[in-house]
PDB file of C-alpha atoms in Angstrom:
ATOM      1  CA  UNK A   1       4.323   2.929   5.357  1.00 50.00           C
ATOM      2  CA  UNK A   2       7.849   2.275   6.480  1.00 50.00           C
ATOM      3  CA  UNK A   3       8.561   1.672  10.164  1.00 58.00           C
ATOM      4  CA  UNK A   4      10.567   4.348  11.965  1.00 55.00           C
ATOM      5  CA  UNK A   5      13.012   3.111  14.580  1.00 58.00           C
ATOM      6  CA  UNK A   6      14.761   5.148  17.203  1.00 57.00           C
ATOM      7  CA  UNK A   7      17.236   7.519  15.550  1.00 59.00           C
ATOM      8  CA  UNK A   8      16.351   6.432  12.000  1.00 68.00           C
ATOM      9  CA  UNK A   9      16.334   9.840  10.326  1.00 71.00           C
ATOM     10  CA  UNK A  10      16.035   8.458   6.762  1.00 76.00           C
ATOM     11  CA  UNK A  11      12.943   6.426   7.632  1.00 75.00           C
ATOM     12  CA  UNK A  12      11.451   9.405   9.444  1.00 75.00           C
ATOM     13  CA  UNK A  13      12.026  11.639   6.415  1.00 77.00           C
ATOM     14  CA  UNK A  14      10.506   9.017   4.096  1.00 81.00           C
ATOM     15  CA  UNK A  15       7.391   8.614   6.247  1.00 78.00           C
ATOM     16  CA  UNK A  16       6.955  12.364   6.631  1.00 79.00           C
ATOM     17  CA  UNK A  17       7.273  12.842   2.859  1.00 83.00           C
ATOM     18  CA  UNK A  18       4.721  10.096   2.217  1.00 83.00           C
ATOM     19  CA  UNK A  19       2.281  11.637   4.703  1.00 82.00           C
ATOM     20  CA  UNK A  20       2.691  15.037   3.051  1.00 84.00           C
ATOM     21  CA  UNK A  21       1.950  13.471  -0.340  1.00 85.00           C
ATOM     22  CA  UNK A  22      -1.207  11.824   1.008  1.00 81.00           C
ATOM     23  CA  UNK A  23      -2.428  15.080   2.534  1.00 83.00           C
ATOM     24  CA  UNK A  24      -1.589  17.051  -0.622  1.00 86.00           C
ATOM     25  CA  UNK A  25      -3.567  14.629  -2.797  1.00 86.00           C
ATOM     26  CA  UNK A  26      -6.428  14.010  -0.359  1.00 86.00           C
ATOM     27  CA  UNK A  27      -8.932  16.559  -1.663  1.00 86.00           C
ATOM     28  CA  UNK A  28      -7.987  15.831  -5.273  1.00 88.00           C
ATOM     29  CA  UNK A  29      -8.592  12.113  -4.790  1.00 87.00           C
ATOM     30  CA  UNK A  30     -11.852  12.692  -2.943  1.00 87.00           C
ATOM     31  CA  UNK A  31     -13.032  14.850  -5.854  1.00 90.00           C
ATOM     32  CA  UNK A  32     -12.084  12.023  -8.227  1.00 88.00           C
ATOM     33  CA  UNK A  33     -14.530   9.741  -6.397  1.00 86.00           C
ATOM     34  CA  UNK A  34     -17.527  11.888  -7.392  1.00 89.00           C
ATOM     35  CA  UNK A  35     -17.552  11.125 -11.140  1.00 91.00           C
ATOM     36  CA  UNK A  36     -16.643   7.491 -10.495  1.00 88.00           C
ATOM     37  CA  UNK A  37     -19.564   7.044  -8.113  1.00 87.00           C
ATOM     38  CA  UNK A  38     -21.813   8.883 -10.565  1.00 91.00           C
ATOM     39  CA  UNK A  39     -20.817   6.532 -13.402  1.00 88.00           C
ATOM     40  CA  UNK A  40     -21.486   3.490 -11.223  1.00 84.00           C
ATOM     41  CA  UNK A  41     -24.948   4.853 -10.326  1.00 86.00           C
ATOM     42  CA  UNK A  42     -25.683   5.290 -14.035  1.00 90.00           C
ATOM     43  CA  UNK A  43     -24.518   1.733 -14.698  1.00 85.00           C
ATOM     44  CA  UNK A  44     -26.648   0.423 -11.837  1.00 84.00           C
ATOM     45  CA  UNK A  45     -29.676   2.270 -13.137  1.00 87.00           C
ATOM     46  CA  UNK A  46     -29.392   1.347 -16.817  1.00 87.00           C
ATOM     47  CA  UNK A  47     -27.380  -1.892 -16.835  1.00 83.00           C
ATOM     48  CA  UNK A  48     -27.810  -3.391 -13.365  1.00 80.00           C
ATOM     49  CA  UNK A  49     -26.078  -6.743 -13.920  1.00 81.00           C
ATOM     50  CA  UNK A  50     -23.212  -5.724 -16.196  1.00 82.00           C
ATOM     51  CA  UNK A  51     -20.409  -5.823 -13.633  1.00 79.00           C
ATOM     52  CA  UNK A  52     -18.646  -9.043 -12.756  1.00 84.00           C
ATOM     53  CA  UNK A  53     -18.041 -10.100  -9.153  1.00 85.00           C
ATOM     54  CA  UNK A  54     -14.461  -8.815  -9.090  1.00 89.00           C
ATOM     55  CA  UNK A  55     -15.448  -5.324 -10.188  1.00 85.00           C
ATOM     56  CA  UNK A  56     -18.322  -5.235  -7.709  1.00 83.00           C
ATOM     57  CA  UNK A  57     -15.926  -6.191  -4.918  1.00 86.00           C
ATOM     58  CA  UNK A  58     -13.431  -3.560  -6.044  1.00 86.00           C
ATOM     59  CA  UNK A  59     -16.173  -0.959  -6.201  1.00 83.00           C
ATOM     60  CA  UNK A  60     -17.411  -1.738  -2.720  1.00 83.00           C
ATOM     61  CA  UNK A  61     -13.881  -1.575  -1.285  1.00 88.00           C
ATOM     62  CA  UNK A  62     -12.829   1.637  -3.059  1.00 85.00           C
ATOM     63  CA  UNK A  63     -14.048   4.145  -0.467  1.00 83.00           C
ATOM     64  CA  UNK A  64     -13.210   1.835   2.440  1.00 89.00           C
ATOM     65  CA  UNK A  65      -9.608   1.434   1.256  1.00 90.00           C
ATOM     66  CA  UNK A  66      -9.262   5.201   0.925  1.00 86.00           C
ATOM     67  CA  UNK A  67     -10.733   5.729   4.395  1.00 89.00           C
ATOM     68  CA  UNK A  68      -8.366   3.080   5.807  1.00 92.00           C
ATOM     69  CA  UNK A  69      -5.386   4.813   4.202  1.00 86.00           C
ATOM     70  CA  UNK A  70      -6.390   8.153   5.709  1.00 86.00           C
ATOM     71  CA  UNK A  71      -6.861   6.572   9.134  1.00 90.00           C
ATOM     72  CA  UNK A  72      -3.453   4.898   8.872  1.00 87.00           C
ATOM     73  CA  UNK A  73      -1.799   8.171   7.878  1.00 83.00           C
ATOM     74  CA  UNK A  74      -3.443   9.976  10.813  1.00 85.00           C
ATOM     75  CA  UNK A  75      -2.308   7.248  13.201  1.00 88.00           C
ATOM     76  CA  UNK A  76       1.250   7.491  11.843  1.00 82.00           C
ATOM     77  CA  UNK A  77       1.198  11.270  12.156  1.00 82.00           C
ATOM     78  CA  UNK A  78       0.098  10.933  15.789  1.00 85.00           C
ATOM     79  CA  UNK A  79       2.766   8.292  16.446  1.00 83.00           C
ATOM     80  CA  UNK A  80       5.471  10.438  14.853  1.00 80.00           C
ATOM     81  CA  UNK A  81       4.402  13.454  16.892  1.00 78.00           C
ATOM     82  CA  UNK A  82       5.038  11.478  20.060  1.00 81.00           C
ATOM     83  CA  UNK A  83       8.335  10.153  18.728  1.00 78.00           C
ATOM     84  CA  UNK A  84       9.366  13.661  17.737  1.00 77.00           C
ATOM     85  CA  UNK A  85       9.085  14.770  21.356  1.00 81.00           C
ATOM     86  CA  UNK A  86      11.350  11.918  22.463  1.00 81.00           C
ATOM     87  CA  UNK A  87      13.797  12.551  19.578  1.00 80.00           C
ATOM     88  CA  UNK A  88      14.052  16.192  20.605  1.00 82.00           C
ATOM     89  CA  UNK A  89      14.701  15.263  24.243  1.00 87.00           C
ATOM     90  CA  UNK A  90      17.361  12.764  23.162  1.00 86.00           C
ATOM     91  CA  UNK A  91      18.968  15.327  20.855  1.00 85.00           C
ATOM     92  CA  UNK A  92      19.118  17.976  23.584  1.00 90.00           C
ATOM     93  CA  UNK A  93      20.572  15.439  26.023  1.00 93.00           C
ATOM     94  CA  UNK A  94      23.178  14.328  23.465  1.00 92.00           C
ATOM     95  CA  UNK A  95      24.132  17.916  22.567  1.00 93.00           C
ATOM     96  CA  UNK A  96      24.540  18.813  26.240  1.00 94.00           C
ATOM     97  CA  UNK A  97      26.693  15.734  26.795  1.00 95.00           C
ATOM     98  CA  UNK A  98      28.768  16.671  23.739  1.00 95.00           C
ATOM     99  CA  UNK A  99      29.262  20.206  25.076  1.00 95.00           C
ATOM    100  CA  UNK A 100      30.511  18.798  28.392  1.00 96.00           C
ATOM    101  CA  UNK A 101      32.872  16.444  26.553  1.00 96.00           C
ATOM    102  CA  UNK A 102      34.253  19.340  24.492  1.00 96.00           C
ATOM    103  CA  UNK A 103      34.771  21.430  27.630  1.00 95.00           C
ATOM    104  CA  UNK A 104      36.593  18.541  29.353  1.00 96.00           C
ATOM    105  CA  UNK A 105      38.668  17.847  26.231  1.00 94.00           C
ATOM    106  CA  UNK A 106      39.603  21.524  25.913  1.00 92.00           C
ATOM    107  CA  UNK A 107      40.627  21.739  29.571  1.00 92.00           C
ATOM    108  CA  UNK A 108      42.697  18.560  29.262  1.00 91.00           C
ATOM    109  CA  UNK A 109      44.270  19.833  26.011  1.00 90.00           C
ATOM    110  CA  UNK A 110      45.222  23.156  27.591  1.00 87.00           C
ATOM    111  CA  UNK A 111      46.563  21.395  30.687  1.00 87.00           C
ATOM    112  CA  UNK A 112      48.629  18.691  29.007  1.00 87.00           C
ATOM    113  CA  UNK A 113      48.406  19.170  25.226  1.00 79.00           C
ATOM    114  CA  UNK A 114      51.337  19.389  22.788  1.00 82.00           C
ATOM    115  CA  UNK A 115      51.826  23.140  23.336  1.00 79.00           C
ATOM    116  CA  UNK A 116      52.406  22.787  27.113  1.00 76.00           C
ATOM    117  CA  UNK A 117      56.043  23.018  28.158  1.00 79.00           C
ATOM    118  CA  UNK A 118      57.282  20.259  30.261  1.00 65.00           C
TER     119      UNK A 118
END
């Protein structure tokens, strides 16, 4: 997954979309494992030595890779939750600062802007 830096809204949106896709497909993918595992059990039972080393390695890593992906997505979700809190604080602080700037600008404009006689 893409790294999300401070204030990087595009990266945040991309990561959030990717996490949503993983969660949306999670049960579907887990259901897809059932027939695959069943077929491998049949192969093991009737043709025990038919698979080459590469396929055996892939088979053994299939569930582990899926579990690792889910753990990574959960970790990212947790990380983003903490970042979201900080982003919100920064946004509120920035908006309040902007409001003060607008108030000062307005006062200065009314005091010495182009419409003031003098």
